[in-house]
C-alpha positions as a printed NumPy array, in Angstrom:
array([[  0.   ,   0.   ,   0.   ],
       [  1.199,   3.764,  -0.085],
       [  1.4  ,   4.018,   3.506],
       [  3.23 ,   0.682,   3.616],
       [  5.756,   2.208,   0.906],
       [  5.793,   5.711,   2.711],
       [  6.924,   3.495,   5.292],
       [  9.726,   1.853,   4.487],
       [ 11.223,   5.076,   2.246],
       [ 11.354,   6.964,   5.855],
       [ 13.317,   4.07 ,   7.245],
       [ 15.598,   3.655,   4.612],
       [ 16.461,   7.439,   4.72 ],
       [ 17.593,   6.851,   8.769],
       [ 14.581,   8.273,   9.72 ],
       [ 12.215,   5.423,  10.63 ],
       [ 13.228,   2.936,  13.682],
       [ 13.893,  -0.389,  12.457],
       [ 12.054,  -1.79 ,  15.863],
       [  9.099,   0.363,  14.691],
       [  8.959,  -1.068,  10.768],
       [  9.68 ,  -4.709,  12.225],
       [  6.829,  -4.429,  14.628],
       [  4.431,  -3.189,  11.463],
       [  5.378,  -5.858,   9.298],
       [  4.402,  -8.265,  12.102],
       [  1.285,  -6.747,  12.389],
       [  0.306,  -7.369,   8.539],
       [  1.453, -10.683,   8.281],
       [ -0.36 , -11.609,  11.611],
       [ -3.58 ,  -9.978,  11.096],
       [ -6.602, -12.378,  10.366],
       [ -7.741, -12.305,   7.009],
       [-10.841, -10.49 ,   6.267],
       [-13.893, -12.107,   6.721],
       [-16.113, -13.073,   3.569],
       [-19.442, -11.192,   3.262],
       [-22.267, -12.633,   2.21 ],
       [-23.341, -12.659,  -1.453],
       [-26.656, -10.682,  -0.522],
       [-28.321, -12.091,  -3.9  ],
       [-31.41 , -10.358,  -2.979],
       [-30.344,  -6.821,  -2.869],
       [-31.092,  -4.698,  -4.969],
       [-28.219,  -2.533,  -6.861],
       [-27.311,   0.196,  -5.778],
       [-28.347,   0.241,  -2.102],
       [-29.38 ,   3.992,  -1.116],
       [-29.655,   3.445,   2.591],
       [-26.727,   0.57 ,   3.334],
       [-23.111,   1.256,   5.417],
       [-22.17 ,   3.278,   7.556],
       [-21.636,   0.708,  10.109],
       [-19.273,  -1.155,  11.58 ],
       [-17.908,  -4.553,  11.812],
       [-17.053,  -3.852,  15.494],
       [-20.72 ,  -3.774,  16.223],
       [-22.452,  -6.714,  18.078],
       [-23.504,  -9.669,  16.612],
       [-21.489,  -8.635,  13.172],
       [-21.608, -11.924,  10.603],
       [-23.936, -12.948,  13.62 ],
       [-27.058, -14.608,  12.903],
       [-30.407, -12.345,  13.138],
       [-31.222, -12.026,  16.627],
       [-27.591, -11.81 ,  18.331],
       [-27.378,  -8.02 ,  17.653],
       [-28.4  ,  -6.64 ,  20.949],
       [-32.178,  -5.572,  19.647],
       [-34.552,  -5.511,  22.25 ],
       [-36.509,  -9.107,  21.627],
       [-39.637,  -9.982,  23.459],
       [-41.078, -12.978,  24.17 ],
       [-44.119, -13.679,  21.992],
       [-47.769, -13.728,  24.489],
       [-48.454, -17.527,  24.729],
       [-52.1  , -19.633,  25.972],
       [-52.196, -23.264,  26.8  ],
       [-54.268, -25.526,  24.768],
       [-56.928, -25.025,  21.702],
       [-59.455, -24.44 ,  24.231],
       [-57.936, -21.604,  25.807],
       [-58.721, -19.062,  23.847],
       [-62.451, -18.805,  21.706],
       [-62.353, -17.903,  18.473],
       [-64.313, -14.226,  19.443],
       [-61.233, -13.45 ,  21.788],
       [-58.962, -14.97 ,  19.193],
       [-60.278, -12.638,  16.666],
       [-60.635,  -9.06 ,  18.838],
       [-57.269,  -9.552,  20.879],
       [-54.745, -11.123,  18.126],
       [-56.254, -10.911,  14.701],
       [-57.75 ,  -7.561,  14.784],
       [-54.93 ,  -6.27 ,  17.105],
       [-52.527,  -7.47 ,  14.761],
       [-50.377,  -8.986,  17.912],
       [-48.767, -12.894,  17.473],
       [-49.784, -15.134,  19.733],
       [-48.201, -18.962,  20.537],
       [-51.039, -21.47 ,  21.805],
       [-48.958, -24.066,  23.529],
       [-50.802, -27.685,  22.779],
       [-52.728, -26.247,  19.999],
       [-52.863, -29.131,  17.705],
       [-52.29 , -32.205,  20.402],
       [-55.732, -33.559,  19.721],
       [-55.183, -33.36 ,  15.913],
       [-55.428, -36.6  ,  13.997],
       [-52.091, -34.946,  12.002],
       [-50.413, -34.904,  15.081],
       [-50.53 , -37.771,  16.082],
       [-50.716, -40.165,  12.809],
       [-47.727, -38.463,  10.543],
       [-44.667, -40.717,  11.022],
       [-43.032, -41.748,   8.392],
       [-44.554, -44.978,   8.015],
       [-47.862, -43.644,   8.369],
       [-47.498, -40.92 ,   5.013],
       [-45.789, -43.628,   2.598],
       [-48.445, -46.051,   3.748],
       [-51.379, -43.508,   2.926],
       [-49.968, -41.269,   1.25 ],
       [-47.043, -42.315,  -0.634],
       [-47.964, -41.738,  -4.043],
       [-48.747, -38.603,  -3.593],
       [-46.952, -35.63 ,  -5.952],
       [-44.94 , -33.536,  -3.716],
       [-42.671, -30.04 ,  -4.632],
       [-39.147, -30.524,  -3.001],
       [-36.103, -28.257,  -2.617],
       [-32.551, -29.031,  -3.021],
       [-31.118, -26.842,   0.108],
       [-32.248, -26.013,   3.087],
       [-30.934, -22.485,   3.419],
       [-33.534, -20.746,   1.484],
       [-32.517, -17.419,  -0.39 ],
       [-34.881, -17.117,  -2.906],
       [-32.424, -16.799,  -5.911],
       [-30.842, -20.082,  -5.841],
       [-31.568, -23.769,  -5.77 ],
       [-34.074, -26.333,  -7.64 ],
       [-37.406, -27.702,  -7.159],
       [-38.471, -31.418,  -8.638],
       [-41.643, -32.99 ,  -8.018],
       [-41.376, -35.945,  -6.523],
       [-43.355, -38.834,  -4.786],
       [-43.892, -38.679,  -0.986],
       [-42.429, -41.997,  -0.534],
       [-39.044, -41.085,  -2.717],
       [-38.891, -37.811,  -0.715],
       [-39.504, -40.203,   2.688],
       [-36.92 , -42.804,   1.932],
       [-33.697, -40.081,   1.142],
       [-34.831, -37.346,   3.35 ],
       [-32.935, -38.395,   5.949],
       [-29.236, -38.07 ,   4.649],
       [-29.781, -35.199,   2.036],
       [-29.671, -31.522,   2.106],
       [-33.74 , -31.824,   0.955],
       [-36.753, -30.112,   2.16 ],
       [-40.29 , -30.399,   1.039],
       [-42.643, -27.082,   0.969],
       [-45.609, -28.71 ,  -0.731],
       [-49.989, -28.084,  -0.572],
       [-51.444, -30.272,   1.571],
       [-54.354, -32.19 ,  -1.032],
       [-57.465, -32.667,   0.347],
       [-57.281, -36.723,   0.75 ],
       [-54.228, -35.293,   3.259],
       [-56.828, -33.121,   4.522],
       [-58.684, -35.988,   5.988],
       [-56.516, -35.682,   8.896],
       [-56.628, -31.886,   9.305],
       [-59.475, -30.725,  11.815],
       [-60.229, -26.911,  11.616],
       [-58.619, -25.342,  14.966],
       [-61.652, -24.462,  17.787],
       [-60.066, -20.878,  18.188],
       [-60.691, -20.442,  13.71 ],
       [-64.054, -21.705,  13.916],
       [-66.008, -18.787,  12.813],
       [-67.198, -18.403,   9.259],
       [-65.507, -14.765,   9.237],
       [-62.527, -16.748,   9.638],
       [-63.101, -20.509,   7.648],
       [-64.838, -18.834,   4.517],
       [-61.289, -16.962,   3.598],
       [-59.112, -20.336,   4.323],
       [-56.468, -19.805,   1.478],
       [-54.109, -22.395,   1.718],
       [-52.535, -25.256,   3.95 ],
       [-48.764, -26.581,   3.569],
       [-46.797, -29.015,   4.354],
       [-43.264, -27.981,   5.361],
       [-40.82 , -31.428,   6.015],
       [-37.423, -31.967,   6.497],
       [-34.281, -33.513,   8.354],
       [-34.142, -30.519,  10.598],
       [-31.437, -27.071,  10.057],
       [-33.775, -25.319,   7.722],
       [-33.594, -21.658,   7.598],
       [-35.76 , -18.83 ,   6.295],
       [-34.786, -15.517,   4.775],
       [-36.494, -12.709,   6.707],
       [-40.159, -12.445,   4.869],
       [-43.708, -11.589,   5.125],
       [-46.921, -12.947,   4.13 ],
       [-50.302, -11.398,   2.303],
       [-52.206, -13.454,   4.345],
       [-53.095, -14.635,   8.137],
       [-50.921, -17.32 ,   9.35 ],
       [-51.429, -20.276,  11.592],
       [-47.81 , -22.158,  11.59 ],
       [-48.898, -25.166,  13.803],
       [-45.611, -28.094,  14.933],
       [-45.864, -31.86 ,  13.96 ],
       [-42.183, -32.998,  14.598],
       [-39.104, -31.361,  16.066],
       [-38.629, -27.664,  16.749],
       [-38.766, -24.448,  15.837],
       [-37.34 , -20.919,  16.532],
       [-38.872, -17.529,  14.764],
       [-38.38 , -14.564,  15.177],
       [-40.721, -11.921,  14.129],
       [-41.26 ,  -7.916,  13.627],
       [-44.052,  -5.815,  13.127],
       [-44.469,  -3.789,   9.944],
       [-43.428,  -0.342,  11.143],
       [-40.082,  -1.988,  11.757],
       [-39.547,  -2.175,   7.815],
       [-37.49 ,   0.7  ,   7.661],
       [-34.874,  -1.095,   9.659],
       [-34.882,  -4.559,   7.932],
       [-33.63 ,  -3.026,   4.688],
       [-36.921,  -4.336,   3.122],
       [-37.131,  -1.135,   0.657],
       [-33.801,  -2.319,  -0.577],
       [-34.9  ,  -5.741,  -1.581],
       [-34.532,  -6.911,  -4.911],
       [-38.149,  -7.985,  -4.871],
       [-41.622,  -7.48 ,  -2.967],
       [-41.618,  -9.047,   0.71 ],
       [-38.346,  -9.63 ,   1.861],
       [-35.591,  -8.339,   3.408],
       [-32.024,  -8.561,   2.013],
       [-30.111,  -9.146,   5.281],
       [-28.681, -12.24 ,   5.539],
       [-29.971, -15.03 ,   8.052],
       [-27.027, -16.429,   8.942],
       [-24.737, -13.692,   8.97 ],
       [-25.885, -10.378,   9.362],
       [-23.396,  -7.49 ,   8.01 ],
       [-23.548,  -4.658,  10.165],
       [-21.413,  -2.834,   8.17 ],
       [-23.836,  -2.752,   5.96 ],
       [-26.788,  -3.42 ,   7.859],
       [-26.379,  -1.286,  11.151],
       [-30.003,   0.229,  11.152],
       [-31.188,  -3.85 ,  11.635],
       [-30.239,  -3.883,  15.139],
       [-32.54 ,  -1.075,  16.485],
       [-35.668,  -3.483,  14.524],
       [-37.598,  -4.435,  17.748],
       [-38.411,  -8.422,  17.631],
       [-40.481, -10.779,  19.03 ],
       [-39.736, -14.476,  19.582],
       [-41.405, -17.869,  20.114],
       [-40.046, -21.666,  20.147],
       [-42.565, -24.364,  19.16 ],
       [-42.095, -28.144,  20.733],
       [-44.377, -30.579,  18.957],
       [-48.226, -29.677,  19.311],
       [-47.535, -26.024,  19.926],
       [-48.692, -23.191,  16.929],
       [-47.627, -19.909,  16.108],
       [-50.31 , -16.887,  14.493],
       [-48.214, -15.099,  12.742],
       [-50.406, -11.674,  11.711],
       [-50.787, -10.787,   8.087],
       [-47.741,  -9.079,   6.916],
       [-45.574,  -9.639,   9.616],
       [-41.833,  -9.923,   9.448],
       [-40.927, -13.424,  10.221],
       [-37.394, -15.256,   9.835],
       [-37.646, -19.533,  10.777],
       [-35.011, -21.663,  11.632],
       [-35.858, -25.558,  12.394],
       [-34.083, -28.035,  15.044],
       [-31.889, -30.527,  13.872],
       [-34.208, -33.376,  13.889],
       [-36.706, -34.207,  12.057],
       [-38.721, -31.05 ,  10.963],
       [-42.686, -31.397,  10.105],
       [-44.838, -28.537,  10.412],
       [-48.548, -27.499,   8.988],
       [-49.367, -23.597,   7.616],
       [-53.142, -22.813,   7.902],
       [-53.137, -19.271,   5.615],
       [-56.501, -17.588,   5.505],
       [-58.117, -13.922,   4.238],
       [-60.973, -12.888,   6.816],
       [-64.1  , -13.868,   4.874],
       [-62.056, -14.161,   1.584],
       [-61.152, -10.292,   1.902],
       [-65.118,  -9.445,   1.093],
       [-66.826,  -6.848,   3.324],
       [-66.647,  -5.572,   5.878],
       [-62.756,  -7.309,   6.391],
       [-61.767,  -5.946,   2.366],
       [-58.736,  -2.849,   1.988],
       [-59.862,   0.726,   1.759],
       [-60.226,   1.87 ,  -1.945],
       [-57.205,   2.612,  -3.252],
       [-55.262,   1.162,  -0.382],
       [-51.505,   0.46 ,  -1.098],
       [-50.762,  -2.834,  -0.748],
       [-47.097,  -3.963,  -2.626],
       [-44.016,  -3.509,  -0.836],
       [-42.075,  -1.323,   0.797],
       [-45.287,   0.919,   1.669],
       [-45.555,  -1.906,   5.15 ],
       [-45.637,   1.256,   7.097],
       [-47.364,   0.221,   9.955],
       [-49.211,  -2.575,  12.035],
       [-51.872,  -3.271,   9.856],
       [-49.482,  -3.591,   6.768],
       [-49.908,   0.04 ,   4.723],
       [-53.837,  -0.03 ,   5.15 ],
       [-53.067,   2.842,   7.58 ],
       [-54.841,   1.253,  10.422],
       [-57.326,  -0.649,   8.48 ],
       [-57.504,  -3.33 ,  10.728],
       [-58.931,  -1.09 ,  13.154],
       [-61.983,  -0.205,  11.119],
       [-62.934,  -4.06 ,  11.117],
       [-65.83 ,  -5.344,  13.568],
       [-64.606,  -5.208,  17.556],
       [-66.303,  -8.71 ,  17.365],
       [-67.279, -11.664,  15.287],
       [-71.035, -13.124,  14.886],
       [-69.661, -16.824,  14.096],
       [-72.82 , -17.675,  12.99 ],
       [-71.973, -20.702,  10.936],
       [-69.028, -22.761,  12.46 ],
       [-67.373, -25.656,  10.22 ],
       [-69.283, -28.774,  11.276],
       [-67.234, -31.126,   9.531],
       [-64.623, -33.612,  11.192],
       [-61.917, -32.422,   8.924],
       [-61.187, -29.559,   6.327],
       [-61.507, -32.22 ,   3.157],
       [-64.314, -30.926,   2.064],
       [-63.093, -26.982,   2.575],
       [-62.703, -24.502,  -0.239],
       [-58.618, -24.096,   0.24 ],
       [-57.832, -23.812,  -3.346],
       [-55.699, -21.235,  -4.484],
       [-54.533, -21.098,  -8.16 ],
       [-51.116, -22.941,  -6.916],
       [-53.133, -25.207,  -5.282],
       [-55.527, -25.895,  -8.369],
       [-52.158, -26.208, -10.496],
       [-50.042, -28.743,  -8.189],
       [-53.24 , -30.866,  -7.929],
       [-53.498, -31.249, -11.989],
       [-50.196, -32.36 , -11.857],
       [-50.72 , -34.744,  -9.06 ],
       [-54.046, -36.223, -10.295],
       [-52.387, -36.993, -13.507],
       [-49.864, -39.701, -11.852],
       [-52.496, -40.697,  -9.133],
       [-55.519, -42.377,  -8.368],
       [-57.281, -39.503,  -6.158],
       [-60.81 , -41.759,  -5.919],
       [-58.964, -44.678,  -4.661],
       [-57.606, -42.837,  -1.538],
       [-60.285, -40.69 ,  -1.084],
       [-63.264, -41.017,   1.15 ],
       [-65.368, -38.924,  -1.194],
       [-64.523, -38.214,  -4.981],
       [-63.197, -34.955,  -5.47 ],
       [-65.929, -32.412,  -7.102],
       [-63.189, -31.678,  -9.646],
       [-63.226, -35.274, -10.749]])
């Protein structure tokens, strides 16, 4: 370097101790190498609001949550029963405030039938989306469809993870939750999935459009989450694309990312049985045990986003305008019923015969139905069919 050459002209000149240059060169061949950053694939180019930092500030090339934030823990009830679906509604949903229901799921057919054995013996044909890594980062990686029992007997030793619909012959198994059992609630059910590996899965940092029930089969899970007027401090307006964040999961660069440690957080860890709401629009980052990892999304609209639970006219919606609680909708949350009238509960044993069908969902299950024989699983044919 010039200072390095300015350096050894003054000593050669007389002028320079040779103690002093000795000690120097020392330094530089002792010093540690510096560390790699990560490839932040998902921001976007240039960054107006990154650096500035440091990487003498806590929890530097840290994973997200060791950066000295202030992190809460996340309000928690014991058992489905705890909590109606009225209070459910007025205190979490409508309040936009996460909630953990410890035991929420232990008297779930789901819960207690889906081994291993159990899904290849019932379900094993069935047509299943699986990823090749388990560190998810949204610009990398490959998907293959797959049978259950293929993705079942290599699981195990592999770096693979299945994110795949749950069809409604799985659906058998899948009760509708006492505390969602209102029809403001059941008649916007969006989607259910299916999220399975060998444990050591991570999530970038992300939202969701809709409500979120993330409920634990198997194993454990640790997520941490932020409310949407902390989206100035994830970095989410620098994102390459709508609903992320660009800071890295596993290694957060506060050089480049100082702001993120000021992001108040909330945090909940699910044992098997236990589920996590997750309000609409949230900021939520997952990582899973290592062990084997089976959990069950319920996503749902209130009343399919109809009236009197639709957006404002003309309301914002698309990242980065996730301003505040209610997700941009300045506060339209708060212009929603104080209560629910619940009056038609889901009467059915299971959510088979639920209208969960998003156009994903309608697409996966053409595929599927082509390589398998829905009506000879099924308790009931399929309306489709």
């Amino acid at each position: 370097s010039d200072v390095y050459k300015r350096q050894v002209s003054t000593q050669s000149t007389g002028r320079f101790p040779r103690a002093r240059m000795l000690l120097l060169l020392l330094m530089l061949v002792a010093a540690p190498p510096a560390q790699p950053r990560p490839e932040h694939l998902t921001l976007a180019r240039p960054c107006t609001s990154c650096g500035g930092g440091s990487q003498h500030l806590e929890g530097h090339m840290r994973p997200m949550g060791e950066q000295g934030q202030s992190i809460e823990e996340v309000d928690e009830v014991e058992g489905e029963n705890a909590i109606s679906p009225r209070r459910f509604y007025s205190e979490y949903i409508r309040a936009g405030k996460p909630l953990v229901i410890r035991g929420g799921i232990k008297n779930q057919d789901y819960f207690r039938r889906w081994n291993d054995q159990y899904l290849a013996e019932q379900y094993g044909e069935t047509a299943c989306l699986v990823e090749d890594q388990k560190k998810e980062e949204r610009e990398t990686g490959n998907t293959v469809t797959e049978r259950l029992s293929s993705f079942l007997g290599r699981y195990n030793s592999t770096e693979l993870f299945m994110v795949q619909d749950v069809y409604d012959h799985m659906l058998a198994d899948v009760r509708l939750p006492s505390f969602l059992n209102c029809d403001e609630i059941w008649k916007g059910m969006n989607m259910v999935v299916m999220w399975f590996s060998s444990g050591g899965t991570s999530s970038v940092l992300h939202n969701d459009e809709q409500e979120n029930l993330l409920t634990m089969v198997d194993g454990t899970k640790t997520v941490i989450l932020w409310s949407p007027e902390e989206a100035e401090d994830l970095y989410v307006g620098e994102a390459s694309r709508p609903g992320i964040s660009p800071v890295d999961q596993h290694e957060v660069d506060m050089e480049l990312f100082p702001r993120f440690a000021r992001a108040a957080a909330k945090k909940a860890t699910l044992q098997p049985g236990d589920t996590l709401y997750i309000p609409r629009k949230w900021w939520h980052q997952v990582n899973s045990g290592n062990s084997r990892n089976l959990a069950v999304n319920i996503w749902w609209f209130m009343k399919d986003r109809e009236p009197p639970f639709s957006a404002p006219a003309g309301a914002k919606d698309h990242f980065p305008l996730f301003i505040d609680s209610d997700g941009a909708y300045g506060g339209y949350k708060r212009r929603w019923p104080e209560e629910l009238v619940c009056a038609q509960p889901w009467r059915e044993n299971s959510m088979a015969e639920m209208d969960v069908k998003d156009d994903e969902y309608r697409e996966g299950f053409e595929m599927h139905r082509e390589s398998y024989d829905y009506n000879k699983h099924a308790t009931t044919p399929h309306p489709d069919l």
